[in-house]
Short mmCIF file of C-alpha atoms in Angstrom, two decimals:
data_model
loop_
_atom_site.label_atom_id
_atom_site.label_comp_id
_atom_site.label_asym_id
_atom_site.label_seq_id
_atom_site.Cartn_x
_atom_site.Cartn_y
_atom_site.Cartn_z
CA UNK A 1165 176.00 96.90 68.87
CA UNK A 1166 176.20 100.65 69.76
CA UNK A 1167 174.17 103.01 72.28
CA UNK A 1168 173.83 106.68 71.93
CA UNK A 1169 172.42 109.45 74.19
CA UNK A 1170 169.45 111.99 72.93
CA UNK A 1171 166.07 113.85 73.64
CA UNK A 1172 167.04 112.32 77.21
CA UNK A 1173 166.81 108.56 76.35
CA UNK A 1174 169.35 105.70 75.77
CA UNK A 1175 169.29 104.77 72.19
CA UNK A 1176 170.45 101.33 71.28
CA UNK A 1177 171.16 100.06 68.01
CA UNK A 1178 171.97 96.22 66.62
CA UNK A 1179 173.05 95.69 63.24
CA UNK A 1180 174.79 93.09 60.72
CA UNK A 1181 177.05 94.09 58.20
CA UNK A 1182 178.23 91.76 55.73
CA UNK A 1183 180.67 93.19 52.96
CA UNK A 1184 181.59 90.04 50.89
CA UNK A 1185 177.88 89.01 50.13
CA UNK A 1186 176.72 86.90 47.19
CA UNK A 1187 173.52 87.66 45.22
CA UNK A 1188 173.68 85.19 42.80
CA UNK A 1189 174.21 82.15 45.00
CA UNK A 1190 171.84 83.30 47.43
CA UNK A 1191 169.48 80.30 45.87
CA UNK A 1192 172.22 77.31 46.79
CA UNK A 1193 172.23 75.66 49.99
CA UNK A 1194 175.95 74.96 49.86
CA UNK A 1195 176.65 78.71 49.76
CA UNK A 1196 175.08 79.46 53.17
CA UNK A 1197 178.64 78.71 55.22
CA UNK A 1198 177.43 80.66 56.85
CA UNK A 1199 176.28 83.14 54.10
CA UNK A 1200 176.62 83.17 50.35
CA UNK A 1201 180.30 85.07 50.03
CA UNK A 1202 182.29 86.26 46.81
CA UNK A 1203 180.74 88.34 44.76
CA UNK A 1204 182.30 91.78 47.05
CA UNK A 1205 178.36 92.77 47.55
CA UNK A 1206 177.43 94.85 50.66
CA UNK A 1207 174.47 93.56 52.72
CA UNK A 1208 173.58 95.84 55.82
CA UNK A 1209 170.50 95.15 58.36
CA UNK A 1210 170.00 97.68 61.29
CA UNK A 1211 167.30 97.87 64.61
CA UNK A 1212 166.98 100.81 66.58
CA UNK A 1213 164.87 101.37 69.39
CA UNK A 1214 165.00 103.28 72.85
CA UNK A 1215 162.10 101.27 74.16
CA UNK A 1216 157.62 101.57 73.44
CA UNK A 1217 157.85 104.81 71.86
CA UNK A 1218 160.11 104.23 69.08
CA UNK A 1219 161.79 101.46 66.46
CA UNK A 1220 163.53 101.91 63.74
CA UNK A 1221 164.63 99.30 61.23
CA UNK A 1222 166.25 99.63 57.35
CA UNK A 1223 168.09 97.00 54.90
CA UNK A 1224 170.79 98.00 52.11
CA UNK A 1225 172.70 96.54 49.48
CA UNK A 1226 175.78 97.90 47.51
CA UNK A 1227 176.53 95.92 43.96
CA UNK A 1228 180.20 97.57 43.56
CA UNK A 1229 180.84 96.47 39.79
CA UNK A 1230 177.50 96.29 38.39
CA UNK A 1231 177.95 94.96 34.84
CA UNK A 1232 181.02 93.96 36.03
CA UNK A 1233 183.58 95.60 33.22
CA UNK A 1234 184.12 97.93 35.65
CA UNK A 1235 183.75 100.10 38.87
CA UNK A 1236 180.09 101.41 39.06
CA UNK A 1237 178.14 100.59 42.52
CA UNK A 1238 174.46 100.46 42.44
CA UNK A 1239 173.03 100.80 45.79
CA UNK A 1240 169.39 100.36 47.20
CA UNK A 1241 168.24 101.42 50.70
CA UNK A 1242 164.38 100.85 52.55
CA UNK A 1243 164.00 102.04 56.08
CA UNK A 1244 161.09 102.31 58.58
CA UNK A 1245 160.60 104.35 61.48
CA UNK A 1246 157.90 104.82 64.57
CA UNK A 1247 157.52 106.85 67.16
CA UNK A 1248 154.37 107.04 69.51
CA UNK A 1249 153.83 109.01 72.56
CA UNK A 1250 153.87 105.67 74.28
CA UNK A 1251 149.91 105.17 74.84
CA UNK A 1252 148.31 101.94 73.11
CA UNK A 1253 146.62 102.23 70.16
CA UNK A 1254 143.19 101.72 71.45
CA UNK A 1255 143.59 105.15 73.42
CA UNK A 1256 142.04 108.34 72.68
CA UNK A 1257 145.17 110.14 73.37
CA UNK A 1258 147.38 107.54 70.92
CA UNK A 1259 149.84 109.82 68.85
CA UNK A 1260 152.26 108.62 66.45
CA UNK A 1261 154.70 109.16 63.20
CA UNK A 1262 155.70 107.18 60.86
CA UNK A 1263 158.46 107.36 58.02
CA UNK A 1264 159.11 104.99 55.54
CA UNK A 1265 162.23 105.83 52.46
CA UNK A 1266 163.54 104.17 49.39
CA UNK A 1267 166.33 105.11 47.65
CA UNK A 1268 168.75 104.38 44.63
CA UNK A 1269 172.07 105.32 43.54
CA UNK A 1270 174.86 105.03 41.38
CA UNK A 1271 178.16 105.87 41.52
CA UNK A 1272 181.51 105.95 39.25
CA UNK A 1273 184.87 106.46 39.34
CA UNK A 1274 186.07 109.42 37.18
CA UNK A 1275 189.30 109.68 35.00
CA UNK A 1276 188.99 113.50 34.63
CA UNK A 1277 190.63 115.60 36.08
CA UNK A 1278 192.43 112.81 37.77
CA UNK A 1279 191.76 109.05 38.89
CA UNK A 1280 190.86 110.38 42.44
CA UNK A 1281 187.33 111.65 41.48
CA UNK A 1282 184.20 110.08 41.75
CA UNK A 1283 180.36 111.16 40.68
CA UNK A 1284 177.42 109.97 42.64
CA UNK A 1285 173.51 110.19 41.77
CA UNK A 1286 170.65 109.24 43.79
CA UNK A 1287 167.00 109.43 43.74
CA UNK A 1288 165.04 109.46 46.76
CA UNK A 1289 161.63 109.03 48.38
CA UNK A 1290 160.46 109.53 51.99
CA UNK A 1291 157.06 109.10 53.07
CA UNK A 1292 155.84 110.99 56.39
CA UNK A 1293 152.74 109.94 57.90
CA UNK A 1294 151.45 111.24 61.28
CA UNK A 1295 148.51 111.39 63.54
CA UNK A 1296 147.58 113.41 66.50
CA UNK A 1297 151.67 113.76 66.60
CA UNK A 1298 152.32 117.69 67.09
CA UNK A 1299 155.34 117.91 69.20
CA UNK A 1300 157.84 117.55 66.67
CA UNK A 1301 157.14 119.99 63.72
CA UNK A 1302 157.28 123.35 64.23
CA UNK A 1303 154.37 123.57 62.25
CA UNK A 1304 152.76 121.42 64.28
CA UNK A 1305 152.45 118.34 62.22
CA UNK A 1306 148.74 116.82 63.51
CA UNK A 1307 147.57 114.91 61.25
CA UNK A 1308 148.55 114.25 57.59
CA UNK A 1309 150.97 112.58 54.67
CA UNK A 1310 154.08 114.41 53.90
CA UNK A 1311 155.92 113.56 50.42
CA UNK A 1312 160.06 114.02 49.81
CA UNK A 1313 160.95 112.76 46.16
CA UNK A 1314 164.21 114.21 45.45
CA UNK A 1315 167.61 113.71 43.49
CA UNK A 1316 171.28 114.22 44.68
CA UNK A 1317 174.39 114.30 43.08
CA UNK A 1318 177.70 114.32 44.65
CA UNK A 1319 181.46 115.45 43.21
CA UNK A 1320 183.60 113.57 45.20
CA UNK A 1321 187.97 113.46 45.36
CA UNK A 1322 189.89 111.45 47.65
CA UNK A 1323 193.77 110.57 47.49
CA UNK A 1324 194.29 110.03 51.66
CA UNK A 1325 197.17 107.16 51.95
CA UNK A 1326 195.05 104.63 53.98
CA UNK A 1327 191.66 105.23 55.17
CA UNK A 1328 191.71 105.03 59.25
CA UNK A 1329 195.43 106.90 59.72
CA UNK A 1330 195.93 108.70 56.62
CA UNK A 1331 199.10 110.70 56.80
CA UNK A 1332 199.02 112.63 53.37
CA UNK A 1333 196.37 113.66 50.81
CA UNK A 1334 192.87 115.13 50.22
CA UNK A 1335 189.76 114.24 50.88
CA UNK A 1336 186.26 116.49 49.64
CA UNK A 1337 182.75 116.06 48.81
CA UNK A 1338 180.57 118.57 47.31
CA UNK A 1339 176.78 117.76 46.67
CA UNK A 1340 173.58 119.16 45.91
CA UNK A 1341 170.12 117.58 46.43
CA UNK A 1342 167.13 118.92 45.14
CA UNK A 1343 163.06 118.68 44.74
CA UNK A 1344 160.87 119.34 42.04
CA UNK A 1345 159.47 122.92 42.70
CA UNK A 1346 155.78 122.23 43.04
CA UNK A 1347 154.98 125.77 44.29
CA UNK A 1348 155.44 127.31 40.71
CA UNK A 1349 153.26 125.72 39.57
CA UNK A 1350 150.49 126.40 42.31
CA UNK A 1351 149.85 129.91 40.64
CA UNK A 1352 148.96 132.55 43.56
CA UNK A 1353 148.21 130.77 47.13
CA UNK A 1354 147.87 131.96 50.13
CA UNK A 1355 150.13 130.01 51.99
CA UNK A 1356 149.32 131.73 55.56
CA UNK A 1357 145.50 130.35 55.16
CA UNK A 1358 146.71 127.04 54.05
CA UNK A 1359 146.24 123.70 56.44
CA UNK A 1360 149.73 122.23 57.07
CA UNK A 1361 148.77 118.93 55.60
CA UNK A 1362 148.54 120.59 52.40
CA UNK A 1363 151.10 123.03 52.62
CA UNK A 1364 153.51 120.41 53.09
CA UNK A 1365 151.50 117.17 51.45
CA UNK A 1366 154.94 117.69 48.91
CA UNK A 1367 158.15 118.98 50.75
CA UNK A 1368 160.14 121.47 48.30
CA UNK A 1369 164.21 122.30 48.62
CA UNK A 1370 167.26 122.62 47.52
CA UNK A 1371 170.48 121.49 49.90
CA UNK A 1372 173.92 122.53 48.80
CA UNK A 1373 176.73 120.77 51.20
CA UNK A 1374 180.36 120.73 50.75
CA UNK A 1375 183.20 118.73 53.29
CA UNK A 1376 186.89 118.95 53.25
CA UNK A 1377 189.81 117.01 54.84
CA UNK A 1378 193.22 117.43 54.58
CA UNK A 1379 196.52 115.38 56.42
CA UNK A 1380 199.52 117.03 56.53
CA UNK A 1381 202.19 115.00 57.63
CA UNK A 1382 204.42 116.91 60.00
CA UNK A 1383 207.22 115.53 61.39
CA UNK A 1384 207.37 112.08 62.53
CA UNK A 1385 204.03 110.30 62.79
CA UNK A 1386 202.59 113.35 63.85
CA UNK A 1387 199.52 114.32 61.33
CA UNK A 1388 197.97 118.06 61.28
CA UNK A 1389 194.42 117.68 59.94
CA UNK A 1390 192.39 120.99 59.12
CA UNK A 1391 188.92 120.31 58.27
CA UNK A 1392 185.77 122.36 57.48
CA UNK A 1393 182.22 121.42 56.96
CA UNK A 1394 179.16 123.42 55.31
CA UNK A 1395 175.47 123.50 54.40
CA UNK A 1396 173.05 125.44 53.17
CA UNK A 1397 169.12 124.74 53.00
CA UNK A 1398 167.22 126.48 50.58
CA UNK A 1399 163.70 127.55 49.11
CA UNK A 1400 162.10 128.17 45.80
CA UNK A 1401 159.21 130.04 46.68
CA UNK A 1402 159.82 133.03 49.37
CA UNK A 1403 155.94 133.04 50.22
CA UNK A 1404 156.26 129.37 51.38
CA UNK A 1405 160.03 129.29 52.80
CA UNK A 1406 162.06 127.38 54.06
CA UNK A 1407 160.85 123.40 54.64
CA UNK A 1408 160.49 122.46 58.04
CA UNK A 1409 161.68 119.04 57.33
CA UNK A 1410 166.20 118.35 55.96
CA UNK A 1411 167.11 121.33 58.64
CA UNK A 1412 170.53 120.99 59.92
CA UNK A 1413 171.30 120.52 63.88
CA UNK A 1414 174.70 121.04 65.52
CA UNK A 1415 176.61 120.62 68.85
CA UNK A 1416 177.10 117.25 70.82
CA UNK A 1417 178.64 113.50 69.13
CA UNK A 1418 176.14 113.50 66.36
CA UNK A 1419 174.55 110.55 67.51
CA UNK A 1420 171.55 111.32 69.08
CA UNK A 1421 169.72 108.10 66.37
CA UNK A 1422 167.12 110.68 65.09
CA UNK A 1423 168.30 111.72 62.11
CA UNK A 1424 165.82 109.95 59.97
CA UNK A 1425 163.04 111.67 62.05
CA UNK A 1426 162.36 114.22 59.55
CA UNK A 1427 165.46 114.37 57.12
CA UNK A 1428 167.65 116.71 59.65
CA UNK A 1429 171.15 116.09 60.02
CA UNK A 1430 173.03 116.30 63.11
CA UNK A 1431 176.80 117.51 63.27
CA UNK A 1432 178.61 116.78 65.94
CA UNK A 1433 180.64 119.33 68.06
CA UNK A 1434 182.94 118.75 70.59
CA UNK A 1435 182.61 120.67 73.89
CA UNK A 1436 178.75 121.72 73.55
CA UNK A 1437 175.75 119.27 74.95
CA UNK A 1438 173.43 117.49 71.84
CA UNK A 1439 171.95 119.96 69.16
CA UNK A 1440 172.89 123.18 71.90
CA UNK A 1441 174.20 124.95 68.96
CA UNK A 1442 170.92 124.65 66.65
CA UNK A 1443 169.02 128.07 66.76
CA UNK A 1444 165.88 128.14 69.22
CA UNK A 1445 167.21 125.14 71.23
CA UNK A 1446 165.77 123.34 72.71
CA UNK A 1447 162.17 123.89 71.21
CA UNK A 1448 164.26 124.17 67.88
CA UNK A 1449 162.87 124.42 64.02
CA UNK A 1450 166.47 123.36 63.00
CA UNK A 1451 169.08 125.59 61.12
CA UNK A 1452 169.08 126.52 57.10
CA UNK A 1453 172.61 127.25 57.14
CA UNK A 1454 176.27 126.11 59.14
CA UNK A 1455 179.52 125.68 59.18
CA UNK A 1456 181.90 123.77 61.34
CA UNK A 1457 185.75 124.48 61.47
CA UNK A 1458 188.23 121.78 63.32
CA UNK A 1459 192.37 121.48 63.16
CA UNK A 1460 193.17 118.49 64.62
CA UNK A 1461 196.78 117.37 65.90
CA UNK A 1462 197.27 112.90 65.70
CA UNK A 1463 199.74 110.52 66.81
CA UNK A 1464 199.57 107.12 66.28
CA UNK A 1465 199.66 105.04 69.49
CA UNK A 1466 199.37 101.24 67.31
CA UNK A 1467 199.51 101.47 63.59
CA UNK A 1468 198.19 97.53 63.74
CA UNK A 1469 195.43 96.70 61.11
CA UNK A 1470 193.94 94.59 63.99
CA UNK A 1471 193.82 97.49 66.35
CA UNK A 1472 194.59 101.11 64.79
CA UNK A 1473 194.55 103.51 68.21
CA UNK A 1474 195.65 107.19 68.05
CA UNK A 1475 195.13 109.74 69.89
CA UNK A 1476 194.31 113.51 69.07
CA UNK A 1477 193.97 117.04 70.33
CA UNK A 1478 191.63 119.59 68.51
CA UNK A 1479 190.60 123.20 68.17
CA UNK A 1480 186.73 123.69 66.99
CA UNK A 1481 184.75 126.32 65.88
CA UNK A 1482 180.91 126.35 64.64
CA UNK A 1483 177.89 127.59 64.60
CA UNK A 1484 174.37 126.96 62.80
CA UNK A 1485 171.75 129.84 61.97
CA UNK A 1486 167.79 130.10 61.03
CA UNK A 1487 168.24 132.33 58.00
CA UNK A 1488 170.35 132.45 55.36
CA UNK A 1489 170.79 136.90 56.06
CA UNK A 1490 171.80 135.98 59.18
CA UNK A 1491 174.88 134.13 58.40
CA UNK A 1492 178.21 135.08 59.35
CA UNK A 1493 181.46 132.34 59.00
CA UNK A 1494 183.79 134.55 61.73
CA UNK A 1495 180.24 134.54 64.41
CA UNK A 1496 181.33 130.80 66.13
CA UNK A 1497 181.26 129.14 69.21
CA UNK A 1498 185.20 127.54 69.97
CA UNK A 1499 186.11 124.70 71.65
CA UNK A 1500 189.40 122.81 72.26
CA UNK A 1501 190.40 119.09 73.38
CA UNK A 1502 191.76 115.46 73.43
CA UNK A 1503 190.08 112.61 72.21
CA UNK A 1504 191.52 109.14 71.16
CA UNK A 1505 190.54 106.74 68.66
CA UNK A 1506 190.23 103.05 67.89
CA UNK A 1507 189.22 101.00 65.03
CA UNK A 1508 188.73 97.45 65.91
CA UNK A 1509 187.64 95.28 62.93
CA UNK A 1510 184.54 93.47 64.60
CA UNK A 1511 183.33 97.22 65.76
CA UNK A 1512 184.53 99.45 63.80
CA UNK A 1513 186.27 103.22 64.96
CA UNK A 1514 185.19 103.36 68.23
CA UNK A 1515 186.13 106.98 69.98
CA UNK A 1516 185.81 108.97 73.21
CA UNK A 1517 186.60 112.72 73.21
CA UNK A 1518 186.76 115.75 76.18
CA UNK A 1519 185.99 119.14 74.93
CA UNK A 1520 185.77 122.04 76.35
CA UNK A 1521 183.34 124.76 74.90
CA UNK A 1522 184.62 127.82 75.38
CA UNK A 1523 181.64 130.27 74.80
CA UNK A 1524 178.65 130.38 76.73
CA UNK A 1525 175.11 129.60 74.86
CA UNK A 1526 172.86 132.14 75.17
CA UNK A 1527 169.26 131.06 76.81
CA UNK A 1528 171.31 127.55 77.33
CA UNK A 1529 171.76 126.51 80.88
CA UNK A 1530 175.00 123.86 80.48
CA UNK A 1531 176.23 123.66 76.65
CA UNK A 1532 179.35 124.75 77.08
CA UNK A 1533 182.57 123.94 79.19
CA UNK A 1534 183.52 120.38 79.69
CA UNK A 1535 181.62 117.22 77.88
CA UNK A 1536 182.59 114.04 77.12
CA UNK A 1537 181.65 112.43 73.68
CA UNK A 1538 181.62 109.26 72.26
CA UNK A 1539 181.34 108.84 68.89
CA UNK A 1540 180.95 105.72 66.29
CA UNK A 1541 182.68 105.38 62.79
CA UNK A 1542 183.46 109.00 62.95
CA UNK A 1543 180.37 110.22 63.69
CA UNK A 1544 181.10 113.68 65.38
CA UNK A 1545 183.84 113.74 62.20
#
């Protein structure tokens, strides 16, 4: 069970996990005590709603040793979302979008350069469908069927001692995702003329991301953790530019629950208010390109594997921009603060943060100085 804050709603979320699932004895009666267990398959069902205007649900599954020789995890993923401006359906004024995804992947562990490294593909579809719905695209999204077919593939290294206090090693991912690029093969369009619905009807991109981690034990228990986080969104075609839809938003705990809206991603930052940081806030078309800076200071207050707590004090820096010539890594907002953090195994890391944003938004009444965050399995991380 979690909650989250965003768009000015409470977002609540239900959800079972179950990590030691059973496929292949999900047939026999006399496996269901009180599920089919032993087979170290993943099984994940999650609802989302904030009330009549929106529900989200999705199912997953994660086969770790497929073949089983050795370690190569297939996983498959469905979800559904809706949101409606709240009127019935029956009304004139009845608005709403839906978005329904599928993907697969595959992942395995490398032995070159090291045993640390792991490779990750995935192919991926997400189906937008909306009507009457305009006040979320900046293109105005009306009425029409938007198409997202893409593939990913992820480099991957981790060698952190033990995953929820890790005192010593390295931990990076570096991925691109990409679209086929249907605009070459358009010929000459005039894009300006050109109805959204058809514009759009197949969304074109290219996303390079990278993330880095490193714990440096200190002295003591006491672990320094610099970590830095980047992403750039990018276009094929410079008469059609950048997609509206896979933007990137930043500022707040990262869980606002509408990241499946349209493909954005939210990155949390401490000491600025939800998405505050994202260019044109709050009437924002998203960023193309970010980065996000943090050193981070931990002490363990319980080293239990029952109840892990620690606390932490930070230093971040960040910002997120529209275009990709507008980009600068030293141009940030700061912010500094504590936070603590516990992992309970029935819930997961739990944490609750105070940061203070040290540089004043411009336009934004409120994004900086002091917030409090809460954040779920390292969500604002």
């Amino acid at each position: 069970l979690s909650g989250g804050w965003g768009y000015g709603r409470i977002v609540g979320t239900v959800g079972l996990s179950f990590n030691n699932f059973s496929l292949r004895n999900f047939l026999k009666l006399k496996a269901w005590k009180p599920i089919p267990a032993g087979d170290g398959q993943k099984v994940g069902i999650r609802f989302q709603t904030y009330g009549k205007g929106y529900f989200s649900y999705n199912f997953s599954f994660t086969e770790p040793w497929l073949g089983g020789r050795k370690p190569l995890a297939l996983s498959l993923s469905y979800f559904h979302s809706k949101y409606t401006n709240g009127y019935s359906s029956s009304d004139a004024s009845y608005a709403y979008f839906k978005i329904d995804g599928v993907s697969v992947g595959l992942g395995s562990q490398l032995h070159w350069p090291d045993d640390y490294f792991t490779l990750y593909h995935s192919l991926t579809y997400n189906r937008y469908n909306t009507y009457n719905y305009t006040s979320l695209f900046s293109f105005g999204g009306g009425n029409g069927t938007y198409n997202s077919l893409s593939y990913g593939i992820a480099l991957s290294r981790n060698s952190v001692d033990a995953p929820i206090y890790a005192r010593n090693g390295s931990e990076f991912t570096i991925s691109l995702d990409v679209t086929p690029p249907y605009s070459l093969f358009r010929g000459n369009v005039d894009y300006s003329s050109m109805d959204a619905s058809e514009k759009y009807k197949w969304v074109e991109y290219y996303k390079i991301k990278f993330r880095g981690a490193w714990y440096i034990n200190l002295v003591d228990k006491f672990v320094l953790t610099p970590r830095i986080r980047f992403g750039f969104l990018g276009n094929y075609n410079s008469k059609l530019g950048d997609t509206p839809f896979e933007r990137f938003y930043l500022g707040g705990d990262g869980l606002s629950g509408y990241n499946n809206m349209d493909g954005r991603e939210l990155i949390g930052m401490r000491g600025y208010t939800n998405n505050s940081l994202t260019p044109g806030y709050p009437n924002s078309e998203g960023g193309t390109v970010y980065t996000r800076y943090t050193m981070e200071l931990r002490y363990p207050i319980s080293l239990n594997p029952s109840a892990t707590i620690y606390a932490a004090t930070f230093l971040e820096a960040g910002n997120d921009w529209l275009k990709w010539n507008e980009f600068n890594p030293f141009n940030v907002y700061r912010s500094a603060g504590v936070g603590i953090r516990v992992f309970l195994p029935m819930f997961g890391l739990l944490g609750l943060d105070w940061g203070y944003g040290l540089d004043a938004v411009p336009n934004v009444t409120g994004a900086n100085g002091g917030q409090f965050h809460f954040s779920i399995n390292s969500s604002i991380d």
